[in-house]
Short mmCIF file of C-alpha atoms and ligand atoms in Angstrom, two decimals:
data_model
loop_
_atom_site.label_atom_id
_atom_site.label_comp_id
_atom_site.label_asym_id
_atom_site.label_seq_id
_atom_site.Cartn_x
_atom_site.Cartn_y
_atom_site.Cartn_z
CA UNK C 6 -10.30 -37.19 -32.77
CA UNK C 7 -9.13 -34.03 -31.22
CA UNK C 8 -11.30 -32.22 -28.68
CA UNK C 9 -13.48 -28.69 -29.62
CA UNK C 10 -11.26 -25.96 -28.94
CA UNK C 11 -12.39 -24.16 -25.70
CA UNK C 12 -13.01 -20.37 -26.92
CA UNK C 13 -12.35 -17.15 -25.02
CA UNK C 14 -14.22 -13.88 -25.82
CA UNK C 15 -11.53 -11.65 -25.22
CA UNK C 16 -12.97 -7.32 -23.96
CA UNK C 17 -10.55 -5.21 -24.19
CA UNK C 18 -7.05 -4.95 -25.94
CA UNK C 19 -5.07 -2.57 -24.58
CA UNK C 20 -1.79 -3.39 -22.02
CA UNK C 21 -2.85 -6.50 -20.12
CA UNK C 22 -5.15 -7.34 -23.19
CA UNK C 23 -2.46 -7.43 -25.82
CA UNK C 24 -0.10 -9.36 -22.89
CA UNK C 25 -3.09 -11.79 -22.82
CA UNK C 26 -3.22 -12.20 -25.64
CA UNK C 27 0.52 -12.61 -26.65
CA UNK C 28 0.88 -15.45 -23.38
CA UNK C 29 -2.48 -17.46 -24.59
CA UNK C 30 -0.27 -17.89 -28.01
CA UNK C 31 2.87 -18.92 -26.41
CA UNK C 32 1.36 -21.15 -23.79
CA UNK C 33 -1.80 -23.13 -25.93
CA UNK C 34 0.28 -26.25 -26.24
CA UNK C 35 0.97 -27.13 -22.90
CA UNK C 36 -2.35 -26.37 -21.62
CA UNK C 37 -3.82 -28.26 -23.85
CA UNK C 38 -1.09 -30.90 -23.24
CA UNK C 39 -2.02 -31.34 -19.87
CA UNK C 40 -6.21 -29.99 -20.73
CA UNK C 41 -7.02 -31.77 -23.11
CA UNK C 42 -8.70 -28.60 -24.96
CA UNK C 43 -6.83 -25.79 -27.17
CA UNK C 44 -7.66 -22.68 -25.53
CA UNK C 45 -8.29 -19.94 -28.46
CA UNK C 46 -9.42 -16.51 -28.23
CA UNK C 47 -12.94 -16.27 -31.13
CA UNK C 48 -13.40 -12.73 -30.40
CA UNK C 49 -12.20 -9.31 -29.91
CA UNK C 50 -13.97 -6.24 -28.83
CA UNK C 51 -12.39 -2.69 -28.11
CA UNK C 52 -13.91 0.55 -29.12
CA UNK C 53 -13.67 0.13 -32.37
CA UNK C 54 -13.18 -3.98 -33.13
CA UNK C 55 -16.32 -6.43 -32.52
CA UNK C 56 -19.53 -5.97 -31.49
CA UNK C 57 -19.99 -7.36 -28.15
CA UNK C 58 -22.89 -10.24 -29.34
CA UNK C 59 -21.15 -12.00 -31.41
CA UNK C 60 -17.83 -11.88 -28.95
CA UNK C 61 -20.32 -13.59 -26.94
CA UNK C 62 -22.49 -15.84 -29.04
CA UNK C 63 -19.41 -17.44 -29.64
CA UNK C 64 -17.48 -17.83 -26.36
CA UNK C 65 -16.98 -20.50 -23.57
CA UNK C 66 -15.31 -18.17 -21.61
CA UNK C 67 -15.23 -14.04 -21.50
CA UNK C 68 -11.94 -12.50 -20.32
CA UNK C 69 -13.06 -8.65 -19.33
CA UNK C 70 -9.93 -6.20 -19.55
CA UNK C 71 -11.34 -3.24 -20.42
CA UNK C 72 -11.79 -1.53 -16.63
CA UNK C 73 -13.37 1.16 -15.28
CA UNK C 74 -17.23 0.67 -14.67
CA UNK C 75 -18.77 0.53 -17.59
CA UNK C 76 -19.38 -1.12 -20.32
CA UNK C 77 -17.31 -3.55 -18.03
CA UNK C 78 -19.85 -4.04 -15.71
CA UNK C 79 -22.94 -5.08 -18.17
CA UNK C 80 -20.62 -6.86 -20.13
CA UNK C 81 -20.03 -8.97 -17.16
CA UNK C 82 -23.74 -9.80 -15.98
CA UNK C 83 -24.75 -9.65 -19.34
CA UNK C 84 -21.96 -12.73 -20.25
CA UNK C 85 -22.81 -14.69 -17.07
CA UNK C 86 -27.02 -14.37 -17.28
CA UNK C 87 -26.20 -16.26 -20.14
CA UNK C 88 -24.45 -18.78 -18.70
CA UNK C 89 -20.81 -18.13 -19.40
CA UNK C 90 -17.84 -18.49 -16.90
CA UNK C 91 -15.92 -14.50 -16.79
CA UNK C 92 -12.52 -13.48 -15.81
CA UNK C 93 -12.18 -10.20 -15.01
CA UNK C 94 -8.86 -8.45 -14.12
CA UNK C 95 -11.49 -4.96 -12.45
CA UNK C 96 -10.78 -4.19 -9.42
CA UNK C 97 -12.89 -0.85 -9.25
CA UNK C 98 -15.86 -2.57 -10.75
CA UNK C 99 -15.48 -5.59 -8.46
CA UNK C 100 -15.36 -3.31 -4.72
CA UNK C 101 -18.22 -1.08 -6.11
CA UNK C 102 -20.73 -3.92 -7.58
CA UNK C 103 -19.03 -7.14 -6.02
CA UNK C 104 -21.89 -8.34 -5.09
CA UNK C 105 -23.87 -7.74 -7.59
CA UNK C 106 -22.14 -9.34 -9.94
CA UNK C 107 -21.13 -12.21 -7.61
CA UNK C 108 -24.92 -12.67 -6.94
CA UNK C 109 -25.62 -12.73 -11.08
CA UNK C 110 -23.31 -15.81 -11.12
CA UNK C 111 -24.30 -17.51 -8.14
CA UNK C 112 -27.78 -17.24 -9.83
CA UNK C 113 -26.71 -18.86 -13.12
CA UNK C 114 -23.92 -21.45 -11.49
CA UNK C 115 -21.57 -19.62 -13.37
CA UNK C 116 -17.57 -18.92 -12.34
CA UNK C 117 -16.30 -15.49 -11.72
CA UNK C 118 -12.49 -15.18 -11.36
CA UNK C 119 -10.91 -12.31 -10.29
CA UNK C 120 -7.25 -12.82 -9.13
CA UNK C 121 -5.86 -10.32 -11.48
CA UNK C 122 -7.75 -7.56 -8.96
CA UNK C 123 -5.86 -7.40 -6.08
CA UNK C 124 -1.85 -7.69 -6.38
CA UNK C 125 -1.23 -8.45 -10.05
CA UNK C 126 0.67 -11.74 -10.25
CA UNK C 127 0.78 -12.51 -7.13
CA UNK C 128 -1.98 -15.74 -5.82
CA UNK C 129 -3.77 -14.13 -3.06
CA UNK C 130 -7.09 -14.44 -4.72
CA UNK C 131 -6.33 -18.46 -4.97
CA UNK C 132 -5.13 -18.59 -1.68
CA UNK C 133 -7.11 -17.20 -0.08
CA UNK C 134 -10.63 -19.17 -1.16
CA UNK C 135 -9.00 -22.40 -1.71
CA UNK C 136 -5.61 -22.85 0.28
CA UNK C 137 -7.01 -21.18 3.66
CA UNK C 138 -10.74 -22.11 2.81
CA UNK C 139 -10.65 -23.88 5.99
CA UNK C 140 -8.22 -21.07 7.80
CA UNK C 141 -10.04 -18.86 10.31
CA UNK C 142 -8.03 -15.66 9.23
CA UNK C 143 -7.70 -12.77 12.18
CA UNK C 144 -6.20 -9.81 9.53
CA UNK C 145 -4.54 -9.33 6.15
CA UNK C 146 -2.35 -6.83 6.07
CA UNK C 147 -0.86 -6.06 2.46
CA UNK C 148 1.16 -3.89 0.96
CA UNK C 149 -0.93 -3.68 -2.48
CA UNK C 150 -0.10 -0.35 -4.46
CA UNK C 151 3.03 -0.54 -6.14
CA UNK C 152 3.73 2.89 -7.15
CA UNK C 153 3.61 4.43 -3.64
CA UNK C 154 5.98 1.71 -2.67
CA UNK C 155 8.76 2.60 -4.99
CA UNK C 156 7.65 6.03 -3.94
CA UNK C 157 8.23 5.43 -0.20
CA UNK C 158 11.34 3.23 -0.80
CA UNK C 159 12.78 6.22 -2.89
CA UNK C 160 12.11 8.43 -0.37
CA UNK C 161 13.56 6.07 2.52
CA UNK C 162 16.41 6.49 0.22
CA UNK C 163 16.63 10.42 0.66
CA UNK C 164 14.06 11.32 -2.27
CA UNK C 165 12.23 14.16 -1.37
CA UNK C 166 8.24 12.86 -2.06
CA UNK C 167 7.83 15.06 -5.83
CA UNK C 168 11.70 13.88 -6.67
CA UNK C 169 10.05 10.30 -5.89
CA UNK C 170 7.17 10.79 -7.84
CA UNK C 171 8.71 12.49 -10.57
CA UNK C 172 10.90 9.46 -10.79
CA UNK C 173 8.35 7.31 -10.96
CA UNK C 174 6.29 8.85 -13.41
CA UNK C 175 9.65 8.55 -15.73
CA UNK C 176 10.14 4.62 -15.38
CA UNK C 177 6.54 3.83 -15.98
CA UNK C 178 5.13 3.32 -12.12
CA UNK C 179 2.81 6.58 -11.91
CA UNK C 180 0.40 7.52 -14.05
CA UNK C 181 0.50 11.20 -15.46
CA UNK C 182 -2.51 11.61 -12.85
CA UNK C 183 -1.13 9.76 -10.13
CA UNK C 184 -3.91 10.23 -7.51
CA UNK C 185 -6.09 7.33 -7.57
CA UNK C 186 -2.76 5.47 -5.95
CA UNK C 187 -1.10 8.54 -3.99
CA UNK C 188 -4.64 8.76 -2.43
CA UNK C 189 -4.65 5.47 -1.51
CA UNK C 190 -7.94 4.67 -3.19
CA UNK C 191 -6.48 2.25 -5.85
CA UNK C 192 -5.08 0.28 -2.87
CA UNK C 193 -8.66 0.83 -0.90
CA UNK C 194 -10.66 -0.91 -3.58
CA UNK C 195 -8.45 -3.86 -3.31
CA UNK C 196 -8.59 -4.44 -0.03
CA UNK C 197 -12.56 -4.23 -0.19
CA UNK C 198 -12.21 -7.00 -2.83
CA UNK C 199 -9.77 -9.03 0.04
CA UNK C 200 -11.64 -8.38 2.90
CA UNK C 201 -15.11 -9.87 0.96
CA UNK C 202 -13.06 -12.70 0.28
CA UNK C 203 -11.33 -13.51 3.67
CA UNK C 204 -14.57 -12.63 6.07
CA UNK C 205 -17.38 -13.63 3.73
CA UNK C 206 -18.55 -10.39 4.06
CA UNK C 207 -19.78 -7.81 2.01
CA UNK C 208 -17.42 -4.23 1.64
CA UNK C 209 -17.94 -2.08 -0.57
CA UNK C 210 -15.30 0.63 -1.51
CA UNK C 211 -17.37 3.19 0.33
CA UNK C 212 -16.57 1.48 3.51
CA UNK C 213 -13.13 1.43 3.27
CA UNK C 214 -11.33 4.77 5.51
CA UNK C 215 -8.08 5.67 3.13
CA UNK C 216 -5.17 8.38 3.52
CA UNK C 217 -2.59 8.61 1.19
CA UNK C 218 0.95 9.41 0.58
CA UNK C 219 0.74 12.91 -0.49
CA UNK C 220 1.25 14.67 3.26
CA UNK C 221 4.16 12.28 4.30
CA UNK C 222 7.95 13.97 4.65
CA UNK C 223 10.96 13.03 4.68
CA UNK C 224 11.58 13.54 7.48
CA UNK C 225 9.15 10.61 8.71
CA UNK C 226 11.26 7.92 7.01
CA UNK C 227 14.32 9.72 9.10
CA UNK C 228 13.09 9.52 12.51
CA UNK C 229 11.33 6.38 11.98
CA UNK C 230 15.05 4.99 11.22
CA UNK C 231 16.28 5.96 14.47
CA UNK C 232 12.70 4.54 16.05
CA UNK C 233 14.02 1.26 14.31
CA UNK C 234 10.98 1.25 12.10
CA UNK C 235 9.54 1.70 8.17
CA UNK C 236 7.07 3.27 6.25
CA UNK C 237 4.73 1.72 3.76
CA UNK C 238 1.42 1.83 2.66
CA UNK C 239 -0.31 -0.79 4.35
CA UNK C 240 -3.91 -2.33 3.94
CA UNK C 241 -5.38 -4.17 7.04
CA UNK C 242 -8.87 -6.08 7.26
CA UNK C 243 -9.23 -7.53 10.47
CA UNK C 244 -11.80 -9.01 12.78
CA UNK C 245 -11.98 -5.93 15.52
CA UNK C 246 -14.71 -5.98 18.20
CA UNK C 247 -17.32 -8.59 16.89
CA UNK C 248 -17.21 -6.87 13.27
CA UNK C 249 -14.81 -6.06 10.83
CA UNK C 250 -12.73 -3.26 10.46
CA UNK C 251 -10.51 -2.56 6.17
CA UNK C 252 -8.90 0.92 6.06
CA UNK C 253 -5.52 2.06 4.19
CA UNK C 254 -3.59 4.39 5.49
CA UNK C 255 0.65 5.31 5.54
CA UNK C 256 1.74 2.79 8.73
CA UNK C 257 5.31 1.77 10.84
CA UNK C 258 6.33 -1.21 10.61
CA UNK C 259 9.52 -3.13 12.91
CA UNK C 260 12.54 -4.34 10.91
CA UNK C 261 11.09 -7.63 11.69
CA UNK C 262 7.71 -7.56 9.85
CA UNK C 263 7.17 -9.60 6.99
CA UNK C 264 6.18 -6.49 4.83
CA UNK C 265 8.86 -4.74 5.95
CA UNK C 266 11.23 -5.43 3.80
CA UNK C 267 9.21 -4.96 0.07
CA UNK C 268 11.13 -2.73 -1.66
CA UNK C 269 10.19 -0.88 -4.64
CA UNK C 270 6.77 -1.66 -7.14
CA UNK C 271 6.39 -5.02 -5.62
CA UNK C 272 3.49 -5.89 -3.67
CA UNK C 273 2.95 -8.25 -0.46
CA UNK C 274 0.12 -9.63 1.98
CA UNK C 275 0.36 -10.84 5.53
CA UNK C 276 -2.53 -13.32 6.25
CA UNK C 277 -2.78 -14.23 9.86
CA UNK C 278 -4.60 -16.53 11.75
CA UNK C 279 -4.21 -18.61 14.78
CA UNK C 280 -4.16 -21.83 13.22
CA UNK C 281 -1.03 -20.75 10.54
CA UNK C 282 0.51 -17.50 12.65
CA UNK C 283 1.41 -16.14 9.73
CA UNK C 284 1.81 -16.70 5.62
CA UNK C 285 3.25 -13.79 3.25
CA UNK C 286 2.91 -13.69 -0.31
CA UNK C 287 5.04 -11.79 -2.34
CA UNK C 288 5.81 -10.67 -5.90
CA UNK C 289 5.06 -8.24 -8.66
CA UNK C 290 2.12 -6.50 -8.21
CA UNK C 291 1.19 -4.78 -12.02
CA UNK C 292 3.08 -5.10 -15.59
CA UNK C 293 1.08 -6.51 -18.62
CA UNK C 294 2.28 -9.35 -18.85
CA UNK C 295 2.49 -10.28 -15.23
CA UNK C 296 -1.22 -9.32 -14.92
CA UNK C 297 -1.80 -11.43 -17.83
CA UNK C 298 -0.22 -14.81 -16.29
CA UNK C 299 -2.88 -13.84 -13.76
CA UNK C 300 -5.94 -13.88 -15.88
CA UNK C 301 -4.35 -16.86 -17.89
CA UNK C 302 -3.77 -18.54 -14.80
CA UNK C 303 -7.62 -18.01 -13.89
CA UNK C 304 -9.10 -19.51 -17.58
CA UNK C 305 -7.26 -22.19 -16.88
CA UNK C 306 -8.83 -22.31 -13.12
CA UNK C 307 -11.84 -22.81 -15.27
CA UNK C 308 -11.52 -25.21 -18.01
CA UNK C 309 -10.08 -27.56 -15.86
CA UNK C 310 -13.22 -27.30 -13.29
CA UNK C 311 -11.40 -25.76 -10.03
CA UNK C 312 -12.84 -23.44 -9.31
CA UNK C 313 -16.74 -22.93 -7.78
CA UNK C 314 -19.73 -19.97 -7.79
CA UNK C 315 -18.75 -17.25 -4.94
CA UNK C 316 -20.04 -17.89 -1.32
CA UNK C 317 -23.49 -15.99 -0.17
CA UNK C 318 -21.93 -13.02 1.97
CA UNK C 319 -21.87 -13.29 5.72
CA UNK C 320 -22.49 -9.54 7.32
CA UNK C 321 -20.64 -8.47 9.81
CA UNK C 322 -20.18 -4.84 11.60
CA UNK C 323 -18.01 -2.69 10.37
CA UNK C 324 -16.03 -0.90 12.93
CA UNK C 325 -14.38 2.38 12.52
CA UNK C 326 -12.55 3.24 15.72
CA UNK C 327 -10.09 0.96 16.03
CA UNK C 328 -6.82 1.25 18.39
CA UNK C 329 -3.04 0.87 17.15
CA UNK C 330 0.18 2.59 17.88
CA UNK C 331 1.12 5.91 16.91
CA UNK C 332 4.09 8.18 15.91
CA UNK C 333 3.91 11.08 16.66
CA UNK C 334 6.24 13.78 15.20
CA UNK C 335 5.88 17.43 16.74
CA UNK C 336 7.75 20.35 15.73
CA UNK C 337 8.09 22.49 18.43
CA UNK C 338 9.83 26.07 19.52
CA UNK C 339 12.99 24.96 21.94
CA UNK C 340 12.12 26.36 25.07
CA UNK C 341 12.05 24.45 28.89
CA UNK C 342 8.16 22.39 29.85
CA UNK C 343 7.32 21.77 26.22
CA UNK C 344 7.85 18.10 26.54
CA UNK C 345 6.09 18.12 29.95
CA UNK C 346 3.28 20.17 28.02
CA UNK C 347 2.53 18.02 25.88
CA UNK C 348 3.22 14.74 27.39
CA UNK C 349 0.25 15.79 30.14
CA UNK C 350 -2.22 16.21 27.18
CA UNK C 351 -1.70 13.16 25.98
CA UNK C 352 -1.75 11.19 29.54
CA UNK C 353 -5.32 13.31 29.64
CA UNK C 354 -6.40 11.12 26.78
CA UNK C 355 -5.00 7.88 27.65
CA UNK C 356 -2.20 7.99 25.39
CA UNK C 357 0.85 6.86 26.95
CA UNK C 358 4.41 7.21 25.54
CA UNK C 359 6.46 4.19 24.48
CA UNK C 360 9.52 6.12 23.28
CA UNK C 361 10.97 9.50 22.00
CA UNK C 362 13.57 11.42 20.15
CA UNK C 363 14.25 15.06 20.44
CA UNK C 364 16.65 16.92 18.07
CA UNK C 365 17.30 20.86 19.75
CA UNK C 366 17.98 23.25 16.37
CA UNK C 367 18.23 26.13 17.80
CA UNK C 368 15.07 28.10 18.19
CA UNK C 369 13.68 24.84 16.66
CA UNK C 370 13.11 21.69 18.13
CA UNK C 371 11.14 17.91 16.90
CA UNK C 372 10.34 15.93 19.09
CA UNK C 373 9.31 12.29 17.07
CA UNK C 374 7.06 9.84 19.69
CA UNK C 375 5.89 6.55 19.82
CA UNK C 376 2.85 5.42 21.78
CA UNK C 377 1.36 2.66 23.44
CA UNK C 378 -2.16 1.38 21.75
CA UNK C 379 -4.65 4.01 21.60
CA UNK C 380 -8.17 4.09 19.87
CA UNK C 381 -7.97 6.02 16.89
CA UNK C 382 -10.65 9.24 18.15
CA UNK C 383 -8.59 9.43 21.38
CA UNK C 384 -5.27 10.33 19.91
CA UNK C 385 -6.57 12.52 17.21
CA UNK C 386 -8.45 14.77 19.67
CA UNK C 387 -5.49 14.45 21.57
CA UNK C 388 -3.15 15.83 18.75
CA UNK C 389 -5.88 18.52 18.03
CA UNK C 390 -5.31 19.85 21.42
CA UNK C 391 -1.84 19.05 21.31
CA UNK C 392 -1.32 21.40 17.98
CA UNK C 393 -3.20 23.99 20.07
CA UNK C 394 -0.04 25.13 21.93
CA UNK C 395 1.97 28.20 20.92
CA UNK C 396 5.12 26.04 21.18
CA UNK C 397 3.81 23.71 18.13
CA UNK C 398 5.04 25.42 15.15
CA UNK C 399 3.08 23.51 11.82
CA UNK C 400 0.69 20.71 11.90
CA UNK C 401 1.50 17.50 14.11
CA UNK C 402 1.80 13.92 12.15
CA UNK C 403 0.56 11.02 13.45
CA UNK C 404 1.09 7.98 11.87
CA UNK C 405 0.08 4.55 12.43
CA UNK C 406 2.33 2.19 13.97
CA UNK C 407 2.14 -2.05 13.47
CA UNK C 408 4.37 -3.10 16.41
CA UNK C 409 3.77 -7.21 15.36
CA UNK C 410 7.70 -8.30 14.70
CA UNK C 411 6.79 -12.19 14.07
CA UNK C 412 10.50 -12.47 15.10
N1 NAP R 547 -2.55 -2.50 -16.18
C1 NAP R 547 -1.86 -3.14 -15.49
O1 NAP R 547 -0.64 -3.06 -15.21
C2 NAP R 547 -2.94 -3.73 -14.80
C3 NAP R 547 -2.64 -4.49 -13.53
C4 NAP R 547 -3.44 -5.17 -12.66
C5 NAP R 547 -4.55 -4.84 -13.46
N2 NAP R 547 -5.13 -4.00 -14.32
C6 NAP R 547 -6.26 -3.81 -14.43
O2 NAP R 547 -6.83 -4.93 -16.61
C7 NAP R 547 -7.75 -3.92 -16.76
C8 NAP R 547 -7.03 -3.25 -18.42
O3 NAP R 547 -6.12 -2.72 -17.68
P1 NAP R 547 -5.05 -2.47 -19.06
O4 NAP R 547 -3.57 -1.61 -17.97
O5 NAP R 547 -4.96 -3.63 -20.42
O6 NAP R 547 -5.75 -0.96 -20.01
P2 NAP R 547 -6.18 -0.38 -21.31
O7 NAP R 547 -4.54 -0.58 -21.51
O8 NAP R 547 -6.02 1.39 -20.86
O9 NAP R 547 -6.52 -1.54 -21.75
C9 NAP R 547 -8.15 -1.29 -21.91
C10 NAP R 547 -9.03 -1.64 -23.17
O10 NAP R 547 -9.56 -1.14 -22.97
C11 NAP R 547 -10.56 -0.90 -24.55
N3 NAP R 547 -11.85 -0.41 -24.23
C12 NAP R 547 -12.08 0.53 -23.71
N4 NAP R 547 -13.22 1.14 -23.15
C13 NAP R 547 -13.87 -0.03 -23.81
C14 NAP R 547 -15.57 0.48 -24.55
N5 NAP R 547 -15.79 0.67 -23.50
N6 NAP R 547 -15.80 -0.69 -25.00
C15 NAP R 547 -14.91 -1.47 -25.86
N7 NAP R 547 -13.57 -1.85 -25.63
C16 NAP R 547 -13.23 -0.66 -24.66
C17 NAP R 547 -9.56 -0.22 -25.01
O11 NAP R 547 -9.97 -0.41 -26.65
P3 NAP R 547 -9.00 0.66 -27.34
O12 NAP R 547 -8.07 -0.90 -27.61
O13 NAP R 547 -10.49 1.15 -28.70
O14 NAP R 547 -8.74 2.32 -27.02
C18 NAP R 547 -8.51 -0.84 -24.56
O15 NAP R 547 -7.83 -2.02 -25.51
C19 NAP R 547 -8.06 -2.80 -15.62
O16 NAP R 547 -9.53 -3.32 -15.18
C20 NAP R 547 -6.78 -2.64 -15.35
O17 NAP R 547 -7.75 -2.15 -13.57
C21 NAP R 547 -4.34 -3.64 -15.00
#
């Protein structure tokens, strides 16, 4: 006699939900072959289809692919309180109500899996939770938003920000309202989840400082090339001064950094530890089928008993003011003494200059420099003072630089 099917309640049947349904159909034979039980969808809930209580009652596990905070939060909590394992792809929910969900999973001894919530098909959650569970992690850098990486890749090839955004919308990588992506908020939600996983400390989306790519100029990419740098929207979670710093901002990378070559809509995450030096995972960060494959991987992991309830939190202080090297772009009048005046102000704030490129253009000139490491607060003060000079023609732009190259 064959074993009982493994019943999956599916909440949401949109881009990812439909793709999950199709992929499950294709893979059910193979999963049954190595697992002994056949996964089947026993109920579907959308806005106008199904009833939550009925879907829950008949399910061994619930897959949540509705998105947003409510009713997804309530459904996941009710499912876990009823003793059901759950799988979700919902980064908004995990980055804002993660602790409540983790605590409920622990209290009811059920599994809460969320591989697809960060970096789509890239299996970074599982690698952090399982493969690297014995490795003390120092730092994670990630390109965790495909839309912005697509736009920056197009800008590096000569497009303006607007042209690149329109192209991203045309090919379906950017939504009609792209604000969550281009502001850095989507990446911040994913970094909050990664930071919780890597360091065990609860991080809410509101704890993550983020800047987007809306104010970048094609100029920045061009000058950066002269300095041997590429520009990416990078999320960072790292141990700093006994605490934890989590942030997202446009960042210049030297060509030898593993994230420097990630182009188009791909995602990638670099994990750094003294024990392993550096490990980088990359792949498609979104798309219905790609995301569905991560969701189905989570389902199979629960079926095979490979996943544990989440670990209890371990609070670390969040550090806001961290040091970094900076790229500084100044649009100045081309007259004698400008460079000396700028370097004097920077020096007074402990900002020391590593390299400078100067382009004279008649009345105007552009001064582009890379600094050594300096505390962000000092850099901001110095930039505000430089902006006061009458020879500075437009607001200065300061962008962080990652100096490691792993050559
Ligand atoms: N799309 C991607 O590439 C991608 C990548 C990574 C992660 N994700 C995550 O995956 C999740 C799903 O995304 P998606 O792109 O598939 O979304 P979607 O296409 O908008 O689909 C959402 C589904 O949820 C249903 N739904 C919405 N509100 C509901 C409610 N109040 N009650 C019951 N059902 C409701 C919708 O019902 P109707 O069919 O009736 O409208 C629809 O079937 C999100 O958390 C998203 O962040 C998506």
